[in-house]
Amino acid sequence: MRTLVRETAIELHDFVLPLFVSEKITGRAPVGTMPGVFQLSLEELVKEAVEAHAAGIASVLLFGIPAHKDELASQAYAEEGIVQRAVRALKKECPKLIVITDVCLCEFMVHGHCGIADFDGEDVHVHNDESVELLVKTAVSHASAGADIVAPSDMMDGRIGAIRTGLDEAGFTDTVIMSYAAKFASAFYGPFRDAAESTPQAGDRRGYQMDAANAREALREVELDVEEGADIVMVKPGMPYLDIVWRVKERFGLPTAVYNVSGEYAMIKAAAANGWLDERATVLEQMLAFKRAGADLIITYWARQLAEWLR
Ligand code: PBG
């Protein structure tokens, strides 16, 4: 009877699995703050993705960790960059897997910020428009390697429109843009920065990511991205921002993604390891809450595990 009247369901195709590919390692390296998550060599990445796809996961979100970082994030848009090589390898081994690439500069910059930056002690000044040019180059290089969806996570102004134009001019008119549209400056990203080696060396990201206090501003951010050509809009983090997911879905009705971020993962993992929470039950409830709030896609480090649980 309960099944008959149930309003929301989670399905395997809702989930996107984030994967970290590193140019610096062979095999796999565990991420200490995220039990069960690994940095992967190119070979391991392909293995992991093929297995996930066979288990029913439709799409992966790719993050790259380069061997070389500089002031212009040159490895972010290098033809032989780690992400570009990884995308080609994934599309070759597993053509049906939907490959989404995170488009950002922070992993590729010496200072770990998402754009070209100057510093005055702990004060950081990011050069928006120059950074957007590099983001366009990055997105086009991902599309040219075969990425199905590019996902800009930098939060520079005007980047969605610039990337759409850049993709179209390069002939990638079918490449989809999933915009990190309402991305908040959040303490919940801590463990990710260990995984992606992208902790800012000075200052913080509050100059370009959003203030946790602002919901109306989130809608304005999303509106701009929609006008500029975003196909899928994302809210991030997830759990503490379900009100934003709800408003974004109600207002725009576009495919809406939510990012169940590293800190949300670490919390439940730590509690479960202590025997304080039932991992499976809490995670399934959490996923249902994302759907109930209006999310169509859920980016989660539990995607692989969910494939087992939902089988
Ligand atoms: C890169 C990026 C971050 C995350 C996704 N893309 C980190 C940040 O903005 O500091 C966070 C993901 C997570 O915490 O799981 N800009």
mmCIF file of C-alpha atoms and ligand atoms in Angstrom:
data_model
loop_
_atom_site.group_PDB
_atom_site.id
_atom_site.type_symbol
_atom_site.label_atom_id
_atom_site.label_comp_id
_atom_site.label_asym_id
_atom_site.label_seq_id
_atom_site.Cartn_x
_atom_site.Cartn_y
_atom_site.Cartn_z
ATOM 1 C CA MET A 1 0.000 0.000 0.000
ATOM 2 C CA ARG A 2 2.832 2.376 0.866
ATOM 3 C CA THR A 3 4.450 1.736 -2.501
ATOM 4 C CA LEU A 4 1.178 2.559 -4.203
ATOM 5 C CA VAL A 5 1.014 6.046 -2.694
ATOM 6 C CA ARG A 6 4.731 6.841 -2.652
ATOM 7 C CA GLU A 7 5.474 10.265 -4.194
ATOM 8 C CA THR A 8 9.193 9.998 -4.844
ATOM 9 C CA ALA A 9 11.538 7.286 -6.055
ATOM 10 C CA ILE A 10 15.273 7.044 -6.503
ATOM 11 C CA GLU A 11 16.628 5.296 -9.541
ATOM 12 C CA LEU A 12 20.122 4.333 -10.522
ATOM 13 C CA HIS A 13 20.164 6.632 -13.558
ATOM 14 C CA ASP A 14 19.773 9.622 -11.206
ATOM 15 C CA PHE A 15 23.319 9.212 -9.936
ATOM 16 C CA VAL A 16 26.574 10.670 -11.208
ATOM 17 C CA LEU A 17 29.827 9.218 -9.873
ATOM 18 C CA PRO A 18 32.700 11.696 -9.309
ATOM 19 C CA LEU A 19 36.152 10.264 -10.110
ATOM 20 C CA PHE A 20 39.637 11.674 -9.501
ATOM 21 C CA VAL A 21 42.321 10.883 -12.048
ATOM 22 C CA SER A 22 45.905 11.712 -11.096
ATOM 23 C CA GLU A 23 48.890 12.083 -13.346
ATOM 24 C CA LYS A 24 51.200 11.609 -10.355
ATOM 25 C CA ILE A 25 50.451 8.081 -9.226
ATOM 26 C CA THR A 26 50.343 4.503 -10.392
ATOM 27 C CA GLY A 27 47.511 2.355 -9.097
ATOM 28 C CA ARG A 28 45.197 3.996 -6.578
ATOM 29 C CA ALA A 29 45.782 6.260 -3.585
ATOM 30 C CA PRO A 30 43.165 6.403 -0.819
ATOM 31 C CA VAL A 31 41.818 9.841 0.175
ATOM 32 C CA GLY A 32 42.194 9.886 3.969
ATOM 33 C CA THR A 33 39.208 12.127 4.681
ATOM 34 C CA MET A 34 36.886 10.213 2.316
ATOM 35 C CA PRO A 35 36.935 6.479 3.115
ATOM 36 C CA GLY A 36 36.199 4.462 -0.037
ATOM 37 C CA VAL A 37 37.298 7.270 -2.397
ATOM 38 C CA PHE A 38 40.588 7.036 -4.288
ATOM 39 C CA GLN A 39 42.792 9.060 -6.570
ATOM 40 C CA LEU A 40 43.224 6.849 -9.633
ATOM 41 C CA SER A 41 45.871 6.450 -12.282
ATOM 42 C CA LEU A 42 44.611 6.618 -15.862
ATOM 43 C CA GLU A 43 44.543 2.837 -16.072
ATOM 44 C CA GLU A 44 42.661 2.458 -12.779
ATOM 45 C CA LEU A 45 40.231 5.180 -13.804
ATOM 46 C CA VAL A 46 39.227 3.291 -16.913
ATOM 47 C CA LYS A 47 38.844 0.081 -14.896
ATOM 48 C CA GLU A 48 36.707 1.822 -12.272
ATOM 49 C CA ALA A 49 34.494 3.531 -14.864
ATOM 50 C CA VAL A 50 33.950 0.353 -16.877
ATOM 51 C CA GLU A 51 32.913 -1.506 -13.710
ATOM 52 C CA ALA A 52 30.623 1.301 -12.583
ATOM 53 C CA HIS A 53 28.961 1.399 -16.004
ATOM 54 C CA ALA A 54 28.476 -2.356 -15.959
ATOM 55 C CA ALA A 55 26.839 -1.970 -12.530
ATOM 56 C CA GLY A 56 24.331 0.489 -14.027
ATOM 57 C CA ILE A 57 25.934 3.900 -13.470
ATOM 58 C CA ALA A 58 25.186 6.053 -16.524
ATOM 59 C CA SER A 59 27.590 8.921 -15.962
ATOM 60 C CA VAL A 60 30.796 10.003 -14.274
ATOM 61 C CA LEU A 61 32.114 13.454 -13.341
ATOM 62 C CA LEU A 62 35.830 13.722 -13.918
ATOM 63 C CA PHE A 63 38.373 15.721 -11.897
ATOM 64 C CA GLY A 64 42.047 15.849 -12.901
ATOM 65 C CA ILE A 65 45.147 16.165 -10.748
ATOM 66 C CA PRO A 66 48.078 17.299 -12.908
ATOM 67 C CA ALA A 67 51.772 16.631 -12.297
ATOM 68 C CA HIS A 68 52.521 20.268 -13.071
ATOM 69 C CA LYS A 69 50.801 23.426 -11.790
ATOM 70 C CA ASP A 70 51.537 27.002 -12.877
ATOM 71 C CA GLU A 71 50.177 30.571 -12.785
ATOM 72 C CA LEU A 72 48.061 30.131 -15.923
ATOM 73 C CA ALA A 73 46.727 26.623 -15.243
ATOM 74 C CA SER A 74 48.197 25.531 -18.566
ATOM 75 C CA GLN A 75 47.543 21.833 -17.908
ATOM 76 C CA ALA A 76 43.805 22.566 -17.647
ATOM 77 C CA TYR A 77 43.598 23.116 -21.406
ATOM 78 C CA ALA A 78 46.618 21.151 -22.669
ATOM 79 C CA GLU A 79 45.884 18.718 -25.484
ATOM 80 C CA GLU A 80 47.796 16.024 -23.572
ATOM 81 C CA GLY A 81 46.510 17.127 -20.144
ATOM 82 C CA ILE A 82 45.399 14.440 -17.730
ATOM 83 C CA VAL A 83 41.675 15.177 -18.133
ATOM 84 C CA GLN A 84 41.902 15.268 -21.937
ATOM 85 C CA ARG A 85 43.759 11.922 -21.989
ATOM 86 C CA ALA A 86 41.304 10.444 -19.495
ATOM 87 C CA VAL A 87 38.260 11.494 -21.524
ATOM 88 C CA ARG A 88 39.703 9.960 -24.701
ATOM 89 C CA ALA A 89 40.484 6.710 -22.854
ATOM 90 C CA LEU A 90 37.020 6.529 -21.278
ATOM 91 C CA LYS A 91 35.146 7.203 -24.508
ATOM 92 C CA LYS A 92 37.271 4.602 -26.277
ATOM 93 C CA GLU A 93 36.759 1.840 -23.690
ATOM 94 C CA CYS A 94 33.181 2.698 -22.794
ATOM 95 C CA PRO A 95 31.538 4.794 -25.529
ATOM 96 C CA LYS A 96 28.074 4.687 -23.913
ATOM 97 C CA LEU A 97 29.281 6.094 -20.587
ATOM 98 C CA ILE A 98 28.295 9.758 -20.285
ATOM 99 C CA VAL A 99 31.466 11.635 -19.455
ATOM 100 C CA ILE A 100 31.051 14.923 -17.607
ATOM 101 C CA THR A 101 34.165 17.021 -16.976
ATOM 102 C CA ASP A 102 34.576 19.505 -14.164
ATOM 103 C CA VAL A 103 35.756 22.728 -15.796
ATOM 104 C CA CYS A 104 37.830 24.656 -13.289
ATOM 105 C CA LEU A 105 41.338 25.995 -12.889
ATOM 106 C CA CYS A 106 41.941 25.427 -9.167
ATOM 107 C CA GLU A 107 43.578 21.991 -9.479
ATOM 108 C CA PHE A 108 45.919 23.394 -12.136
ATOM 109 C CA MET A 109 46.929 26.673 -10.490
ATOM 110 C CA VAL A 110 49.959 26.887 -8.146
ATOM 111 C CA HIS A 111 47.866 28.939 -5.714
ATOM 112 C CA GLY A 112 44.750 26.725 -5.847
ATOM 113 C CA HIS A 113 42.255 29.461 -6.795
ATOM 114 C CA CYS A 114 39.656 29.017 -9.531
ATOM 115 C CA GLY A 115 40.993 31.858 -11.677
ATOM 116 C CA ILE A 116 44.030 34.012 -12.409
ATOM 117 C CA ALA A 117 44.789 35.694 -9.085
ATOM 118 C CA ASP A 118 46.868 38.350 -7.325
ATOM 119 C CA PHE A 119 47.488 38.366 -3.608
ATOM 120 C CA ASP A 120 47.908 40.941 -0.912
ATOM 121 C CA GLY A 121 48.586 38.783 2.134
ATOM 122 C CA GLU A 122 45.382 36.841 2.692
ATOM 123 C CA ASP A 123 43.432 39.099 0.297
ATOM 124 C CA VAL A 124 42.904 37.512 -3.077
ATOM 125 C CA HIS A 125 41.921 39.350 -6.220
ATOM 126 C CA VAL A 126 40.704 37.148 -9.048
ATOM 127 C CA HIS A 127 40.786 38.481 -12.610
ATOM 128 C CA ASN A 128 37.372 37.480 -13.863
ATOM 129 C CA ASP A 129 37.495 38.095 -17.604
ATOM 130 C CA GLU A 130 41.018 36.755 -18.185
ATOM 131 C CA SER A 131 40.026 33.653 -16.224
ATOM 132 C CA VAL A 132 36.919 33.179 -18.367
ATOM 133 C CA GLU A 133 39.136 33.019 -21.473
ATOM 134 C CA LEU A 134 41.092 30.128 -19.942
ATOM 135 C CA LEU A 135 37.867 28.391 -18.899
ATOM 136 C CA VAL A 136 36.591 28.575 -22.484
ATOM 137 C CA LYS A 137 39.831 26.993 -23.725
ATOM 138 C CA THR A 138 39.485 24.293 -21.070
ATOM 139 C CA ALA A 139 35.872 23.484 -21.946
ATOM 140 C CA VAL A 140 36.611 23.355 -25.685
ATOM 141 C CA SER A 141 39.592 21.051 -25.094
ATOM 142 C CA HIS A 142 37.376 18.716 -23.031
ATOM 143 C CA ALA A 143 34.708 18.675 -25.733
ATOM 144 C CA SER A 144 37.313 18.019 -28.369
ATOM 145 C CA ALA A 145 38.581 15.047 -26.335
ATOM 146 C CA GLY A 146 35.007 13.703 -26.403
ATOM 147 C CA ALA A 147 33.319 14.962 -23.219
ATOM 148 C CA ASP A 148 29.529 14.770 -23.462
ATOM 149 C CA ILE A 149 28.872 17.391 -20.800
ATOM 150 C CA VAL A 150 31.113 20.155 -19.467
ATOM 151 C CA ALA A 151 30.482 21.371 -15.928
ATOM 152 C CA PRO A 152 32.000 24.759 -15.078
ATOM 153 C CA SER A 153 32.530 24.955 -11.290
ATOM 154 C CA ASP A 154 34.623 28.116 -11.068
ATOM 155 C CA MET A 155 31.798 30.661 -10.476
ATOM 156 C CA MET A 156 33.378 33.427 -12.603
ATOM 157 C CA ASP A 157 30.797 35.828 -14.047
ATOM 158 C CA GLY A 158 29.824 35.391 -17.683
ATOM 159 C CA ARG A 159 31.521 32.050 -18.155
ATOM 160 C CA ILE A 160 28.472 30.098 -19.274
ATOM 161 C CA GLY A 161 27.761 32.435 -22.197
ATOM 162 C CA ALA A 162 31.432 32.541 -23.160
ATOM 163 C CA ILE A 163 31.750 28.744 -22.998
ATOM 164 C CA ARG A 164 28.563 28.245 -25.059
ATOM 165 C CA THR A 165 29.899 30.588 -27.750
ATOM 166 C CA GLY A 166 33.326 28.950 -27.629
ATOM 167 C CA LEU A 167 31.872 25.463 -27.975
ATOM 168 C CA ASP A 168 29.561 26.479 -30.822
ATOM 169 C CA GLU A 169 32.344 28.225 -32.733
ATOM 170 C CA ALA A 170 34.541 25.144 -32.400
ATOM 171 C CA GLY A 171 31.710 22.995 -33.799
ATOM 172 C CA PHE A 172 30.635 21.406 -30.504
ATOM 173 C CA THR A 173 27.041 22.526 -30.747
ATOM 174 C CA ASP A 174 25.768 19.326 -29.105
ATOM 175 C CA THR A 175 27.997 19.500 -26.048
ATOM 176 C CA VAL A 176 25.801 20.036 -23.000
ATOM 177 C CA ILE A 177 26.622 22.558 -20.263
ATOM 178 C CA MET A 178 25.875 21.607 -16.688
ATOM 179 C CA SER A 179 26.500 24.760 -14.751
ATOM 180 C CA TYR A 180 27.474 24.857 -11.083
ATOM 181 C CA ALA A 181 24.964 27.705 -10.998
ATOM 182 C CA ALA A 182 24.411 28.201 -7.276
ATOM 183 C CA LYS A 183 27.680 27.190 -5.672
ATOM 184 C CA PHE A 184 28.147 28.380 -2.128
ATOM 185 C CA ALA A 185 31.450 29.134 -0.375
ATOM 186 C CA SER A 186 31.216 26.141 1.932
ATOM 187 C CA ALA A 187 33.164 24.478 4.713
ATOM 188 C CA PHE A 188 31.713 21.198 3.424
ATOM 189 C CA TYR A 189 34.274 21.100 0.560
ATOM 190 C CA GLY A 190 37.185 20.412 2.926
ATOM 191 C CA PRO A 191 37.735 16.706 2.168
ATOM 192 C CA PHE A 192 37.430 17.289 -1.603
ATOM 193 C CA ARG A 193 40.352 19.676 -1.512
ATOM 194 C CA ASP A 194 42.475 16.843 -0.105
ATOM 195 C CA ALA A 195 41.264 14.568 -2.879
ATOM 196 C CA ALA A 196 41.805 17.095 -5.673
ATOM 197 C CA GLU A 197 44.828 18.811 -4.124
ATOM 198 C CA SER A 198 43.155 22.186 -4.668
ATOM 199 C CA THR A 199 43.248 23.924 -1.285
ATOM 200 C CA PRO A 200 43.868 27.667 -1.800
ATOM 201 C CA GLN A 201 47.381 28.561 -0.642
ATOM 202 C CA ALA A 202 46.177 31.957 0.633
ATOM 203 C CA GLY A 203 42.777 33.579 1.137
ATOM 204 C CA ASP A 204 39.478 31.813 0.479
ATOM 205 C CA ARG A 205 36.858 31.495 -2.250
ATOM 206 C CA ARG A 206 34.304 33.929 -0.832
ATOM 207 C CA GLY A 207 35.116 36.475 -3.526
ATOM 208 C CA TYR A 208 33.597 34.273 -6.235
ATOM 209 C CA GLN A 209 31.503 31.611 -4.495
ATOM 210 C CA MET A 210 28.206 32.557 -2.852
ATOM 211 C CA ASP A 211 27.374 33.596 0.683
ATOM 212 C CA ALA A 212 25.560 30.813 2.552
ATOM 213 C CA ALA A 213 23.093 33.436 3.794
ATOM 214 C CA ASN A 214 21.678 34.246 0.344
ATOM 215 C CA ALA A 215 18.828 32.452 -1.389
ATOM 216 C CA ARG A 216 17.517 35.262 -3.614
ATOM 217 C CA GLU A 217 21.027 35.819 -4.906
ATOM 218 C CA ALA A 218 21.185 32.108 -5.736
ATOM 219 C CA LEU A 219 18.130 32.519 -7.969
ATOM 220 C CA ARG A 220 19.748 35.487 -9.719
ATOM 221 C CA GLU A 221 22.922 33.444 -10.285
ATOM 222 C CA VAL A 222 20.883 30.597 -11.750
ATOM 223 C CA GLU A 223 18.846 32.983 -13.905
ATOM 224 C CA LEU A 224 22.012 34.426 -15.449
ATOM 225 C CA ASP A 225 23.367 30.966 -16.243
ATOM 226 C CA VAL A 226 20.047 29.945 -17.803
ATOM 227 C CA GLU A 227 20.008 33.084 -19.958
ATOM 228 C CA GLU A 228 23.604 32.423 -20.994
ATOM 229 C CA GLY A 229 22.771 28.893 -22.154
ATOM 230 C CA ALA A 230 23.074 26.406 -19.282
ATOM 231 C CA ASP A 231 21.252 23.150 -20.067
ATOM 232 C CA ILE A 232 21.401 21.655 -16.578
ATOM 233 C CA VAL A 233 21.738 23.770 -13.425
ATOM 234 C CA MET A 234 23.362 22.600 -10.237
ATOM 235 C CA VAL A 235 23.031 23.530 -6.588
ATOM 236 C CA LYS A 236 25.995 22.802 -4.326
ATOM 237 C CA PRO A 237 26.393 21.675 -1.545
ATOM 238 C CA GLY A 238 23.282 19.509 -1.249
ATOM 239 C CA MET A 239 22.128 18.565 2.217
ATOM 240 C CA PRO A 240 22.259 22.027 3.859
ATOM 241 C CA TYR A 241 20.813 23.709 0.720
ATOM 242 C CA LEU A 242 17.632 21.756 -0.085
ATOM 243 C CA ASP A 243 15.613 24.980 0.104
ATOM 244 C CA ILE A 244 17.690 26.289 -2.803
ATOM 245 C CA VAL A 245 17.181 23.094 -4.812
ATOM 246 C CA TRP A 246 13.442 23.434 -4.284
ATOM 247 C CA ARG A 247 13.309 27.103 -5.319
ATOM 248 C CA VAL A 248 15.505 26.569 -8.372
ATOM 249 C CA LYS A 249 13.371 23.665 -9.591
ATOM 250 C CA GLU A 250 10.097 25.511 -8.969
ATOM 251 C CA ARG A 251 11.274 28.700 -10.637
ATOM 252 C CA PHE A 252 13.089 27.384 -13.703
ATOM 253 C CA GLY A 253 11.862 23.815 -14.152
ATOM 254 C CA LEU A 254 15.125 22.876 -15.836
ATOM 255 C CA PRO A 255 16.961 19.604 -15.251
ATOM 256 C CA THR A 256 18.365 20.289 -11.813
ATOM 257 C CA ALA A 257 21.418 18.650 -10.322
ATOM 258 C CA VAL A 258 22.506 18.595 -6.716
ATOM 259 C CA TYR A 259 26.043 17.918 -5.516
ATOM 260 C CA ASN A 260 26.160 15.741 -2.390
ATOM 261 C CA VAL A 261 29.620 17.069 -1.521
ATOM 262 C CA SER A 262 32.671 15.595 0.158
ATOM 263 C CA GLY A 263 31.893 16.917 3.661
ATOM 264 C CA GLU A 264 28.396 15.422 3.553
ATOM 265 C CA TYR A 265 29.976 12.123 2.587
ATOM 266 C CA ALA A 266 32.671 12.312 5.271
ATOM 267 C CA MET A 267 30.132 13.012 8.041
ATOM 268 C CA ILE A 268 27.994 9.973 7.419
ATOM 269 C CA LYS A 269 31.037 7.770 6.767
ATOM 270 C CA ALA A 270 32.586 8.804 10.089
ATOM 271 C CA ALA A 271 29.363 8.270 12.020
ATOM 272 C CA ALA A 272 28.809 4.897 10.349
ATOM 273 C CA ALA A 273 32.388 3.790 11.105
ATOM 274 C CA ASN A 274 31.674 4.515 14.776
ATOM 275 C CA GLY A 275 28.452 2.537 14.674
ATOM 276 C CA TRP A 276 26.472 5.736 15.341
ATOM 277 C CA LEU A 277 24.456 5.701 12.102
ATOM 278 C CA ASP A 278 23.264 3.002 9.737
ATOM 279 C CA GLU A 279 25.059 3.997 6.519
ATOM 280 C CA ARG A 280 22.723 2.360 4.035
ATOM 281 C CA ALA A 281 19.532 3.626 5.658
ATOM 282 C CA THR A 282 20.824 7.185 6.120
ATOM 283 C CA VAL A 283 22.174 7.420 2.594
ATOM 284 C CA LEU A 284 18.974 6.108 0.983
ATOM 285 C CA GLU A 285 16.933 8.568 3.048
ATOM 286 C CA GLN A 286 19.281 11.384 2.038
ATOM 287 C CA MET A 287 18.957 10.509 -1.663
ATOM 288 C CA LEU A 288 15.175 10.452 -1.366
ATOM 289 C CA ALA A 289 15.294 13.906 0.241
ATOM 290 C CA PHE A 290 17.263 15.252 -2.755
ATOM 291 C CA LYS A 291 14.619 13.889 -5.123
ATOM 292 C CA ARG A 292 11.757 15.186 -2.980
ATOM 293 C CA ALA A 293 13.354 18.651 -3.038
ATOM 294 C CA GLY A 294 13.289 18.549 -6.851
ATOM 295 C CA ALA A 295 16.688 17.225 -7.914
ATOM 296 C CA ASP A 296 16.773 15.220 -11.138
ATOM 297 C CA LEU A 297 20.461 14.332 -10.965
ATOM 298 C CA ILE A 298 22.476 13.592 -7.853
ATOM 299 C CA ILE A 299 26.255 13.768 -7.894
ATOM 300 C CA THR A 300 27.400 11.520 -5.077
ATOM 301 C CA TYR A 301 30.445 9.560 -3.923
ATOM 302 C CA TRP A 302 27.984 6.815 -2.947
ATOM 303 C CA ALA A 303 26.923 6.211 -6.569
ATOM 304 C CA ARG A 304 28.830 2.943 -6.812
ATOM 305 C CA GLN A 305 27.515 1.734 -3.476
ATOM 306 C CA LEU A 306 23.980 2.758 -4.450
ATOM 307 C CA ALA A 307 24.276 0.574 -7.536
ATOM 308 C CA GLU A 308 24.738 -2.400 -5.190
ATOM 309 C CA TRP A 309 22.021 -1.323 -2.739
ATOM 310 C CA LEU A 310 19.408 -0.677 -5.406
ATOM 311 C CA ARG A 311 20.055 -3.832 -7.377
HETATM 312 C C1 PBG B 1 36.403 22.992 -7.889
HETATM 313 C C2 PBG B 1 35.430 22.149 -7.167
HETATM 314 C C3 PBG B 1 35.253 21.975 -5.768
HETATM 315 C C4 PBG B 1 34.281 20.977 -5.613
HETATM 316 C C5 PBG B 1 33.875 20.604 -6.882
HETATM 317 N N1 PBG B 1 34.576 21.351 -7.829
HETATM 318 C C6 PBG B 1 35.968 22.565 -4.623
HETATM 319 C C7 PBG B 1 35.890 23.989 -4.322
HETATM 320 O O1 PBG B 1 35.178 24.776 -4.939
HETATM 321 O O2 PBG B 1 36.626 24.369 -3.404
HETATM 322 C C8 PBG B 1 33.803 20.424 -4.289
HETATM 323 C C9 PBG B 1 33.239 19.035 -4.327
HETATM 324 C C10 PBG B 1 33.107 18.351 -3.017
HETATM 325 O O3 PBG B 1 33.350 18.940 -1.931
HETATM 326 O O4 PBG B 1 32.754 17.175 -3.040
HETATM 327 N N2 PBG B 1 36.217 24.353 -7.875
#
